[in-house]
PDB file of N, CA and C in Angstrom:
ATOM      1  N   MET A   1      59.295  65.152 -41.449  1.00 68.00           N
ATOM      2  CA  MET A   1      58.350  63.816 -41.985  1.00 68.00           C
ATOM      3  C   MET A   1      56.894  63.411 -41.626  1.00 68.00           C
ATOM      4  N   TYR A   2      56.966  64.493 -40.590  1.00 80.00           N
ATOM      5  CA  TYR A   2      55.474  63.811 -39.635  1.00 80.00           C
ATOM      6  C   TYR A   2      54.655  65.068 -40.405  1.00 80.00           C
ATOM      7  N   PHE A   3      55.379  65.990 -40.222  1.00 84.00           N
ATOM      8  CA  PHE A   3      54.643  67.577 -40.307  1.00 84.00           C
ATOM      9  C   PHE A   3      54.019  67.291 -42.171  1.00 84.00           C
ATOM     10  N   ILE A   4      54.988  66.964 -43.192  1.00 87.00           N
ATOM     11  CA  ILE A   4      54.704  66.213 -44.387  1.00 87.00           C
ATOM     12  C   ILE A   4      53.922  65.586 -44.836  1.00 87.00           C
ATOM     13  N   LYS A   5      53.376  64.678 -43.937  1.00 90.00           N
ATOM     14  CA  LYS A   5      52.470  63.683 -44.033  1.00 90.00           C
ATOM     15  C   LYS A   5      51.026  64.151 -43.923  1.00 90.00           C
ATOM     16  N   GLN A   6      50.890  64.594 -42.367  1.00 90.00           N
ATOM     17  CA  GLN A   6      49.854  65.873 -42.382  1.00 90.00           C
ATOM     18  C   GLN A   6      49.145  67.156 -43.087  1.00 90.00           C
ATOM     19  N   ASN A   7      50.177  67.330 -43.881  1.00 94.00           N
ATOM     20  CA  ASN A   7      50.062  67.986 -44.081  1.00 94.00           C
ATOM     21  C   ASN A   7      49.042  68.237 -46.216  1.00 94.00           C
ATOM     22  N   ILE A   8      49.616  66.591 -46.698  1.00 94.00           N
ATOM     23  CA  ILE A   8      49.388  65.724 -47.237  1.00 94.00           C
ATOM     24  C   ILE A   8      47.820  65.689 -46.821  1.00 94.00           C
ATOM     25  N   GLU A   9      47.427  64.794 -45.531  1.00 95.00           N
ATOM     26  CA  GLU A   9      46.287  64.656 -46.135  1.00 95.00           C
ATOM     27  C   GLU A   9      45.033  66.147 -45.458  1.00 95.00           C
ATOM     28  N   MET A  10      46.115  66.820 -45.170  1.00 96.00           N
ATOM     29  CA  MET A  10      45.171  68.299 -45.048  1.00 96.00           C
ATOM     30  C   MET A  10      44.616  68.924 -46.363  1.00 96.00           C
ATOM     31  N   ILE A  11      45.504  68.606 -47.278  1.00 96.00           N
ATOM     32  CA  ILE A  11      45.255  68.998 -48.736  1.00 96.00           C
ATOM     33  C   ILE A  11      43.822  67.956 -49.034  1.00 96.00           C
ATOM     34  N   GLN A  12      44.415  66.816 -49.166  1.00 97.00           N
ATOM     35  CA  GLN A  12      43.646  65.593 -49.136  1.00 97.00           C
ATOM     36  C   GLN A  12      41.740  66.146 -49.045  1.00 97.00           C
ATOM     37  N   VAL A  13      41.821  66.361 -47.695  1.00 97.00           N
ATOM     38  CA  VAL A  13      40.233  67.042 -47.329  1.00 97.00           C
ATOM     39  C   VAL A  13      40.116  67.529 -47.948  1.00 97.00           C
ATOM     40  N   ILE A  14      41.220  68.945 -48.408  1.00 97.00           N
ATOM     41  CA  ILE A  14      40.504  69.987 -48.956  1.00 97.00           C
ATOM     42  C   ILE A  14      39.695  70.054 -50.778  1.00 97.00           C
ATOM     43  N   ILE A  15      41.226  69.093 -51.005  1.00 98.00           N
ATOM     44  CA  ILE A  15      40.518  68.344 -52.668  1.00 98.00           C
ATOM     45  C   ILE A  15      39.378  68.061 -52.087  1.00 98.00           C
ATOM     46  N   ALA A  16      38.757  66.821 -51.587  1.00 98.00           N
ATOM     47  CA  ALA A  16      37.618  66.113 -51.750  1.00 98.00           C
ATOM     48  C   ALA A  16      36.554  67.042 -50.968  1.00 98.00           C
ATOM     49  N   GLN A  17      36.999  67.824 -51.008  1.00 98.00           N
ATOM     50  CA  GLN A  17      35.785  69.230 -50.671  1.00 98.00           C
ATOM     51  C   GLN A  17      35.381  69.849 -51.446  1.00 98.00           C
ATOM     52  N   LEU A  18      36.463  70.255 -52.336  1.00 98.00           N
ATOM     53  CA  LEU A  18      36.417  71.411 -54.096  1.00 98.00           C
ATOM     54  C   LEU A  18      35.649  70.340 -54.396  1.00 98.00           C
ATOM     55  N   ASN A  19      36.080  68.894 -54.808  1.00 98.00           N
ATOM     56  CA  ASN A  19      35.149  68.064 -55.338  1.00 98.00           C
ATOM     57  C   ASN A  19      33.696  67.596 -55.046  1.00 98.00           C
ATOM     58  N   ILE A  20      33.274  67.704 -54.507  1.00 98.00           N
ATOM     59  CA  ILE A  20      31.456  67.788 -53.781  1.00 98.00           C
ATOM     60  C   ILE A  20      31.277  68.935 -54.397  1.00 98.00           C
ATOM     61  N   LYS A  21      31.913  70.017 -54.482  1.00 97.00           N
ATOM     62  CA  LYS A  21      31.115  71.426 -54.608  1.00 97.00           C
ATOM     63  C   LYS A  21      31.407  71.160 -55.640  1.00 97.00           C
ATOM     64  N   ILE A  22      31.959  71.065 -56.787  1.00 97.00           N
ATOM     65  CA  ILE A  22      32.430  70.618 -58.243  1.00 97.00           C
ATOM     66  C   ILE A  22      30.909  70.291 -58.215  1.00 97.00           C
ATOM     67  N   GLN A  23      30.623  68.957 -57.974  1.00 97.00           N
ATOM     68  CA  GLN A  23      29.635  67.677 -58.341  1.00 97.00           C
ATOM     69  C   GLN A  23      28.588  68.603 -57.958  1.00 97.00           C
ATOM     70  N   LEU A  24      27.886  69.170 -56.958  1.00 97.00           N
ATOM     71  CA  LEU A  24      26.903  69.934 -56.267  1.00 97.00           C
ATOM     72  C   LEU A  24      26.481  71.334 -57.630  1.00 97.00           C
ATOM     73  N   CYS A  25      27.709  71.672 -58.132  1.00 96.00           N
ATOM     74  CA  CYS A  25      27.676  72.714 -59.076  1.00 96.00           C
ATOM     75  C   CYS A  25      27.060  72.515 -60.710  1.00 96.00           C
ATOM     76  N   PHE A  26      27.485  71.113 -60.157  1.00 96.00           N
ATOM     77  CA  PHE A  26      27.288  71.019 -61.709  1.00 96.00           C
ATOM     78  C   PHE A  26      25.807  70.049 -61.941  1.00 96.00           C
ATOM     79  N   THR A  27      25.183  69.506 -60.669  1.00 96.00           N
ATOM     80  CA  THR A  27      24.489  68.991 -60.511  1.00 96.00           C
ATOM     81  C   THR A  27      23.318  70.073 -60.750  1.00 96.00           C
ATOM     82  N   ALA A  28      23.132  71.177 -59.825  1.00 95.00           N
ATOM     83  CA  ALA A  28      22.037  72.279 -60.265  1.00 95.00           C
ATOM     84  C   ALA A  28      21.985  72.496 -61.341  1.00 95.00           C
ATOM     85  N   TYR A  29      23.481  72.549 -61.663  1.00 95.00           N
ATOM     86  CA  TYR A  29      23.322  73.371 -63.508  1.00 95.00           C
ATOM     87  C   TYR A  29      22.516  72.445 -64.440  1.00 95.00           C
ATOM     88  N   ASN A  30      22.635  70.814 -64.062  1.00 94.00           N
ATOM     89  CA  ASN A  30      22.569  69.845 -64.762  1.00 94.00           C
ATOM     90  C   ASN A  30      20.957  69.989 -64.544  1.00 94.00           C
ATOM     91  N   LEU A  31      19.879  70.119 -63.448  1.00 93.00           N
ATOM     92  CA  LEU A  31      18.739  70.428 -62.759  1.00 93.00           C
ATOM     93  C   LEU A  31      18.272  71.826 -63.898  1.00 93.00           C
ATOM     94  N   LEU A  32      18.759  72.577 -63.607  1.00 92.00           N
ATOM     95  CA  LEU A  32      18.820  73.630 -64.263  1.00 92.00           C
ATOM     96  C   LEU A  32      17.906  73.694 -65.857  1.00 92.00           C
ATOM     97  N   GLU A  33      18.642  73.106 -66.281  1.00 91.00           N
ATOM     98  CA  GLU A  33      19.131  73.287 -67.842  1.00 91.00           C
ATOM     99  C   GLU A  33      17.857  72.130 -68.394  1.00 91.00           C
ATOM    100  N   LYS A  34      17.883  71.119 -67.093  1.00 87.00           N
ATOM    101  CA  LYS A  34      16.271  70.129 -67.684  1.00 87.00           C
ATOM    102  C   LYS A  34      14.845  70.754 -67.607  1.00 87.00           C
ATOM    103  N   THR A  35      15.051  72.047 -67.046  1.00 81.00           N
ATOM    104  CA  THR A  35      13.804  72.730 -66.432  1.00 81.00           C
ATOM    105  C   THR A  35      13.542  73.870 -67.398  1.00 81.00           C
ATOM    106  N   VAL A  36      14.375  74.197 -68.030  1.00 73.00           N
ATOM    107  CA  VAL A  36      14.372  75.538 -69.331  1.00 73.00           C
ATOM    108  C   VAL A  36      14.119  74.856 -70.520  1.00 73.00           C
TER     109      VAL A  36
END
Protein backbone atom coordinates (compact mmCIF):
# COMPACT_ATOMS: atom_id res chain seq x y z
CA MET A 1 0.00 0.00 0.00
CA TYR A 2 2.84 2.39 0.88
CA PHE A 3 4.49 1.79 -2.49
CA ILE A 4 1.26 2.51 -4.35
CA LYS A 5 0.85 5.81 -2.49
CA GLN A 6 4.46 6.72 -3.25
CA ASN A 7 3.97 5.94 -6.95
CA ILE A 8 0.81 8.06 -7.12
CA GLU A 9 2.70 11.00 -5.59
CA MET A 10 5.55 10.56 -8.10
CA ILE A 11 3.05 10.43 -10.98
CA GLN A 12 1.36 13.61 -9.70
CA VAL A 13 4.75 15.38 -9.62
CA ILE A 14 5.52 14.25 -13.19
CA ILE A 15 2.10 15.43 -14.40
CA ALA A 16 2.60 18.79 -12.66
CA GLN A 17 5.99 19.22 -14.37
CA LEU A 18 4.45 18.35 -17.75
CA ASN A 19 1.64 20.85 -17.19
CA ILE A 20 4.17 23.61 -16.41
CA LYS A 21 6.14 22.79 -19.60
CA ILE A 22 2.96 22.78 -21.69
CA GLN A 23 1.90 26.15 -20.23
CA LEU A 24 5.34 27.61 -20.97
CA CYS A 25 5.14 26.33 -24.56
CA PHE A 26 1.69 27.86 -25.03
CA THR A 27 2.88 31.17 -23.55
CA ALA A 28 5.93 31.27 -25.83
CA TYR A 29 3.77 30.36 -28.84
CA ASN A 30 1.26 33.12 -28.03
CA LEU A 31 4.07 35.68 -27.65
CA LEU A 32 5.55 34.63 -31.00
CA GLU A 33 2.14 34.85 -32.65
CA LYS A 34 1.63 38.41 -31.37
CA THR A 35 5.00 39.62 -32.65
CA VAL A 36 4.45 38.25 -36.17
